[in-house]
GROMACS .gro file of N, CA, C and O in nm:
model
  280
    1UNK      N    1   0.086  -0.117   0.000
    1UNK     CA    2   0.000   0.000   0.000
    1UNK      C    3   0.090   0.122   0.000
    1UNK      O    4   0.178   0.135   0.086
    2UNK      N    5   0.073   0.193  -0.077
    2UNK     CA    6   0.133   0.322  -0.086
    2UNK      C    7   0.048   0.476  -0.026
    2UNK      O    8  -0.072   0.501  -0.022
    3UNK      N    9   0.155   0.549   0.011
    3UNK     CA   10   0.080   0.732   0.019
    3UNK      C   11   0.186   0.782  -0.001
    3UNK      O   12   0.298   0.741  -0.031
    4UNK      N   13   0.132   0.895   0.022
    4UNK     CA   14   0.212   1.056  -0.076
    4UNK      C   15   0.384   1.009   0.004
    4UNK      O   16   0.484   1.028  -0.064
    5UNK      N   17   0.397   0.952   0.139
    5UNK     CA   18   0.516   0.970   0.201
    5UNK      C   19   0.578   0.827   0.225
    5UNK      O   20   0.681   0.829   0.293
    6UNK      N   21   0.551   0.752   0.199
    6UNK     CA   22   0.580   0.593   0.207
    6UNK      C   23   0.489   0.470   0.155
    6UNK      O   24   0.367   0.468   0.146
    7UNK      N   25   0.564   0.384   0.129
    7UNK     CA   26   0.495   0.226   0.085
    7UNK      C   27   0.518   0.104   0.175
    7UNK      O   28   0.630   0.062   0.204
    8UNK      N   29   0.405   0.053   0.216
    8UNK     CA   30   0.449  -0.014   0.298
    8UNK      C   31   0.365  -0.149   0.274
    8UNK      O   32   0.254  -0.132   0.225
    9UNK      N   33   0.414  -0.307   0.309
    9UNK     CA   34   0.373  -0.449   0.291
    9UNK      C   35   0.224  -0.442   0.404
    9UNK      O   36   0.207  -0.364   0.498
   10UNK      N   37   0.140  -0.540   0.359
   10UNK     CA   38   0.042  -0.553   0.427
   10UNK      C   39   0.052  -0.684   0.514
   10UNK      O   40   0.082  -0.793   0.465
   11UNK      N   41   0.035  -0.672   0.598
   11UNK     CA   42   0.048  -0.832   0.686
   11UNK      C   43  -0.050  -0.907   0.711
   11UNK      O   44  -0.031  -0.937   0.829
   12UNK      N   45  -0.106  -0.937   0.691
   12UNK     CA   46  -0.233  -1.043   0.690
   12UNK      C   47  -0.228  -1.168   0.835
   12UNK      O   48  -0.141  -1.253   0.858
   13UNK      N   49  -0.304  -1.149   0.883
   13UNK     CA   50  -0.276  -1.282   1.029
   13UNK      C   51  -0.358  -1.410   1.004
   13UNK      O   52  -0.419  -1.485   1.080
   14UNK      N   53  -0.334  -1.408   0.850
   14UNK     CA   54  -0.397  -1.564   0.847
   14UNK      C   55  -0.357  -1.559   0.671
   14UNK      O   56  -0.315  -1.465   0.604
   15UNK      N   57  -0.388  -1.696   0.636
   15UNK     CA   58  -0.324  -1.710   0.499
   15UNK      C   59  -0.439  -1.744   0.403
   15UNK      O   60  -0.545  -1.738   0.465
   16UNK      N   61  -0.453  -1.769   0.305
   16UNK     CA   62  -0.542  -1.740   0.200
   16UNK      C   63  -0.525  -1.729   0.062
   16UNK      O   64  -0.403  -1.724   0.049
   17UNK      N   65  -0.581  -1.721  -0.061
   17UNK     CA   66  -0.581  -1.699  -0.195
   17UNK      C   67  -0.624  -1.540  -0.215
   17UNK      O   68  -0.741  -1.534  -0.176
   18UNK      N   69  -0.589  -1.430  -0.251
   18UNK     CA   70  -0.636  -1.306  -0.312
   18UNK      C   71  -0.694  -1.321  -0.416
   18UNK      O   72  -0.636  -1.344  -0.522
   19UNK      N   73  -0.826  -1.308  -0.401
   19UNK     CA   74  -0.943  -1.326  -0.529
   19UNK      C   75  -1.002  -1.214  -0.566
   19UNK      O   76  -1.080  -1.213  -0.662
   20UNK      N   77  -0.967  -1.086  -0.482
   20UNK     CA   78  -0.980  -0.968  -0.587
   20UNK      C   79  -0.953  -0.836  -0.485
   20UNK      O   80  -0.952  -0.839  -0.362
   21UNK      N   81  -0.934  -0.721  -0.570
   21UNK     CA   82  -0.854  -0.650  -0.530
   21UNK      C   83  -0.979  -0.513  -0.533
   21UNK      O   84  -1.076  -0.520  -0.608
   22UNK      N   85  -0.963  -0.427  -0.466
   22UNK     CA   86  -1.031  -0.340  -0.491
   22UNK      C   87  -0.990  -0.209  -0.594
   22UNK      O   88  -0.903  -0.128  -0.562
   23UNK      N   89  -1.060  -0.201  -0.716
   23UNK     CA   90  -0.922  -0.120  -0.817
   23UNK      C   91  -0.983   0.005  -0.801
   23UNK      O   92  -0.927   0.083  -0.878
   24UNK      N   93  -1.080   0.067  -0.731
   24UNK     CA   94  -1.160   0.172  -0.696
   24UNK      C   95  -1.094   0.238  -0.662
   24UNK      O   96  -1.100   0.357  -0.692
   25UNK      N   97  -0.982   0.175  -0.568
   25UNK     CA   98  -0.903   0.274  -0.481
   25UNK      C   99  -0.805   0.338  -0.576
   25UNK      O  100  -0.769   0.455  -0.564
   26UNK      N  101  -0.763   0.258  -0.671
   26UNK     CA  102  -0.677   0.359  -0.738
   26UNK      C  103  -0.681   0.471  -0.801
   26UNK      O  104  -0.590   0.550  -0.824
   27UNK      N  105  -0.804   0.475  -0.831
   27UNK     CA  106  -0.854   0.603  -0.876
   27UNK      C  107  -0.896   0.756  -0.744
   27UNK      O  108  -0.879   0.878  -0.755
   28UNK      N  109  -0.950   0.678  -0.641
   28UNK     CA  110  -0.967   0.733  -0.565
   28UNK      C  111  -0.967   0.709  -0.420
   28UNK      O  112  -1.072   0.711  -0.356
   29UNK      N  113  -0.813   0.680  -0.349
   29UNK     CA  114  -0.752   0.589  -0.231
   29UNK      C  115  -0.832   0.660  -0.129
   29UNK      O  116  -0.832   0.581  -0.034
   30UNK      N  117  -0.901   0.764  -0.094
   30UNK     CA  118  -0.967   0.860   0.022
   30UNK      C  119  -1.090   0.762   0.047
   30UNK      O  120  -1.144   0.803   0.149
   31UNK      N  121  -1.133   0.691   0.016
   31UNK     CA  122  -1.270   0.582   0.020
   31UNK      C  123  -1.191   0.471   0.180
   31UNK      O  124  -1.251   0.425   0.276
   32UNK      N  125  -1.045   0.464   0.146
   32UNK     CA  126  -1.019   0.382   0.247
   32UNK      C  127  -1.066   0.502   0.384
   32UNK      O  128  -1.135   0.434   0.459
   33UNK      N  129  -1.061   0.575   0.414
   33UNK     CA  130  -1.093   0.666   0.534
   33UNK      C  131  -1.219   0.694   0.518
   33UNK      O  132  -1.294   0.677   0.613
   34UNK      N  133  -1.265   0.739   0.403
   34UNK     CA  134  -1.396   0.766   0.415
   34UNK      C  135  -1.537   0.671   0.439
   34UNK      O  136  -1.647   0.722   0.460
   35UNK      N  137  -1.520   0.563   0.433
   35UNK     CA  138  -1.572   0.436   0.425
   35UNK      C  139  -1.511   0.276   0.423
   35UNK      O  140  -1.539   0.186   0.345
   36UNK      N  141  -1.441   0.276   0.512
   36UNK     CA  142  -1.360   0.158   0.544
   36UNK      C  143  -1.472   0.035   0.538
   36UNK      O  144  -1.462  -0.049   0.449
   37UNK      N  145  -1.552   0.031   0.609
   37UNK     CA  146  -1.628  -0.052   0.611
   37UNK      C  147  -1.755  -0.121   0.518
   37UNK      O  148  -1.837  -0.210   0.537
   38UNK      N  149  -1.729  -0.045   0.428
   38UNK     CA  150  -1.823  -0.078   0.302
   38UNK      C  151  -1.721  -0.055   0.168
   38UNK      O  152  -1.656  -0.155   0.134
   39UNK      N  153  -1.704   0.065   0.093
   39UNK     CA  154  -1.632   0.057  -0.010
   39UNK      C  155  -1.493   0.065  -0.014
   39UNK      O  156  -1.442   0.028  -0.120
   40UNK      N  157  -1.408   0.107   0.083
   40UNK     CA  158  -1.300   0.105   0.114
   40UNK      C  159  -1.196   0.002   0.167
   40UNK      O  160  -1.087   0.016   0.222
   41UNK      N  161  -1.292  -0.135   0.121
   41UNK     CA  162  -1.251  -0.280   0.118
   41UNK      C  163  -1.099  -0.270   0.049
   41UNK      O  164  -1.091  -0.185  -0.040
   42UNK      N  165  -0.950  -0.363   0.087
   42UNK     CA  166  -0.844  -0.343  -0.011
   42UNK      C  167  -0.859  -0.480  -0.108
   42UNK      O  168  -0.866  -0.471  -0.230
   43UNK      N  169  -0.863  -0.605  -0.040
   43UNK     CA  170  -0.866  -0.691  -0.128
   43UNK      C  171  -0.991  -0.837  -0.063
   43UNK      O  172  -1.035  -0.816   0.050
   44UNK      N  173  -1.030  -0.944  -0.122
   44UNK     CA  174  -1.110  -1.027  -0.084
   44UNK      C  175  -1.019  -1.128  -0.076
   44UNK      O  176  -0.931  -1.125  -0.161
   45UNK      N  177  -1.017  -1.219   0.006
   45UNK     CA  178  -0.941  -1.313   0.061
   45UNK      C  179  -1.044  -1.478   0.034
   45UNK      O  180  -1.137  -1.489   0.115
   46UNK      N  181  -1.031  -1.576  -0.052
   46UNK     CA  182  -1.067  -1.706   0.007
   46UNK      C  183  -0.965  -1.809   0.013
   46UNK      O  184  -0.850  -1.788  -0.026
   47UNK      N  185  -1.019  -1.955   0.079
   47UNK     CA  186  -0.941  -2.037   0.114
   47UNK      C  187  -0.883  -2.036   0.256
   47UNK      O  188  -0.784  -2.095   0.299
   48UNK      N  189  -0.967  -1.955   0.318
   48UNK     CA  190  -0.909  -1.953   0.425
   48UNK      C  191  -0.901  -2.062   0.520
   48UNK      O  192  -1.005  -2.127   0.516
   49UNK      N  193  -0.831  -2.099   0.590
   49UNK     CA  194  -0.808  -2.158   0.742
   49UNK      C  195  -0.876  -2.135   0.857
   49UNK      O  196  -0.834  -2.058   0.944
   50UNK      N  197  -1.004  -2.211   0.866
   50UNK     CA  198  -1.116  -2.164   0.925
   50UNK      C  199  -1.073  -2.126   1.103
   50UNK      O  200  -1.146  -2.068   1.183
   51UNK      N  201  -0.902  -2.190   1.134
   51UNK     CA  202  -0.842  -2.173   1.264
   51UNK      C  203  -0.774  -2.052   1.236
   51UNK      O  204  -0.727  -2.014   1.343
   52UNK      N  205  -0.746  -1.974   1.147
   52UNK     CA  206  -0.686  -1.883   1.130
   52UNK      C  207  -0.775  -1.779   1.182
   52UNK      O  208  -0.727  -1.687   1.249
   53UNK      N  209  -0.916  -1.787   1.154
   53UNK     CA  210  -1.035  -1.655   1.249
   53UNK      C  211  -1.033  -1.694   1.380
   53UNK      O  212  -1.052  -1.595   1.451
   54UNK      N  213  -1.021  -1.784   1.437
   54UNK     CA  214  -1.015  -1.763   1.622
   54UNK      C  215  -0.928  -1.650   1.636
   54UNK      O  216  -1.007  -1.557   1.651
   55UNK      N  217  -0.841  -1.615   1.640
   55UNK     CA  218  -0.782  -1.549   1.704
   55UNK      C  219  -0.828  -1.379   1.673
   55UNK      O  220  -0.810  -1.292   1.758
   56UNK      N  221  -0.873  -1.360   1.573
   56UNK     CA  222  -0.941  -1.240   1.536
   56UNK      C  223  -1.031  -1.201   1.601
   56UNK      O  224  -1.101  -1.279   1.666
   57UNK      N  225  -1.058  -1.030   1.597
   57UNK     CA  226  -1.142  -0.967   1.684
   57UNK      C  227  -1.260  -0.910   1.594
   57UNK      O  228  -1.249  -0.855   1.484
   58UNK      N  229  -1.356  -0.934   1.656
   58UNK     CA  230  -1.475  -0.885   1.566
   58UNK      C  231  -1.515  -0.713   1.607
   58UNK      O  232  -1.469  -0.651   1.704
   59UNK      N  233  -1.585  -0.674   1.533
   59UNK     CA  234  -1.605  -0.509   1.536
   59UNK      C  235  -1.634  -0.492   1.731
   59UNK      O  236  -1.536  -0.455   1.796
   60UNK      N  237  -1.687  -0.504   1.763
   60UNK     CA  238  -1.679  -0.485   1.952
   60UNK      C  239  -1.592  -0.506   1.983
   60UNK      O  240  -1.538  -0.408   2.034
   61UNK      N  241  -1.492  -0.657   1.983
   61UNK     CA  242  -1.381  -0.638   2.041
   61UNK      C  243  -1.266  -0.550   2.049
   61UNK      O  244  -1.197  -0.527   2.148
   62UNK      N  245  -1.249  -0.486   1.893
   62UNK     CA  246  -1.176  -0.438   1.859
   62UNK      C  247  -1.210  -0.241   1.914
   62UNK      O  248  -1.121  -0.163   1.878
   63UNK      N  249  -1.296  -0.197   1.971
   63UNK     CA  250  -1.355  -0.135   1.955
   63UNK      C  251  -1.306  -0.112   2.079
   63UNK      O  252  -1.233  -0.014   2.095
   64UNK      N  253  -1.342  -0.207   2.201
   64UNK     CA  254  -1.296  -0.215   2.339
   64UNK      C  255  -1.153  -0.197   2.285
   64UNK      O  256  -1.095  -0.092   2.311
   65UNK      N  257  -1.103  -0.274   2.227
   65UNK     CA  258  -0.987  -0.236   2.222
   65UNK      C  259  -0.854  -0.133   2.246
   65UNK      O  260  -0.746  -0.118   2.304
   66UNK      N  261  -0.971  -0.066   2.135
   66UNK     CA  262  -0.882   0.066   2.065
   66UNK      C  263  -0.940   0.177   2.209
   66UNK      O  264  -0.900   0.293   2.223
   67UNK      N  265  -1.033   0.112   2.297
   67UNK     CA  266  -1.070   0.212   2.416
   67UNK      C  267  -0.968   0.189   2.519
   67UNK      O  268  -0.921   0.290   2.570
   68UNK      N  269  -0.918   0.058   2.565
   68UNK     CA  270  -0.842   0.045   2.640
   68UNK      C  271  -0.700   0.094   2.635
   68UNK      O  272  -0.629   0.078   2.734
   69UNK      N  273  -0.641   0.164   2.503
   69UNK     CA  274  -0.527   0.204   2.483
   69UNK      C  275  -0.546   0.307   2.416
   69UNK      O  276  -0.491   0.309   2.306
   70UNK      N  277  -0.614   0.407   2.452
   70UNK     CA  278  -0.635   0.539   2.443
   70UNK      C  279  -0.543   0.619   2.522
   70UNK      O  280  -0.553   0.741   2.522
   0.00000   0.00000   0.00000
């Protein structure tokens, strides 16, 4: 992923096939902030490792989260 001041690798915490990419953004990358959660998708992931989602946090957890380290 790139911006105006650096490029940087994406790390993914589970493994998978990339089955599509979002090319929206290239035209217009501000969708990732402006709407993360609907059009500001980066890529679709299948094949996944159905043990690879335990350890993931769903929208509440993550939420507590980001409250506890405020």
């Amino acid at each position: 992923i790139e911006s105006v001041k650096a490029a940087s690798d994406i790390n993914a915490p589970l493994s998978g096939v990339v089955a599509e990419v979002n090319s929206d953004l290239e035209n217009n990358p501000g969708i990732i902030n402006k709407d993360p959660l609907a059009n500001g998708w980066l890529f679709k992931v299948n094949n996944i490792a159905p043990a690879d989602l335990d350890d993931l946090m769903d929208e509440t957890a993550y939420q507590a989260f980001l409250m506890r380290n405020e």
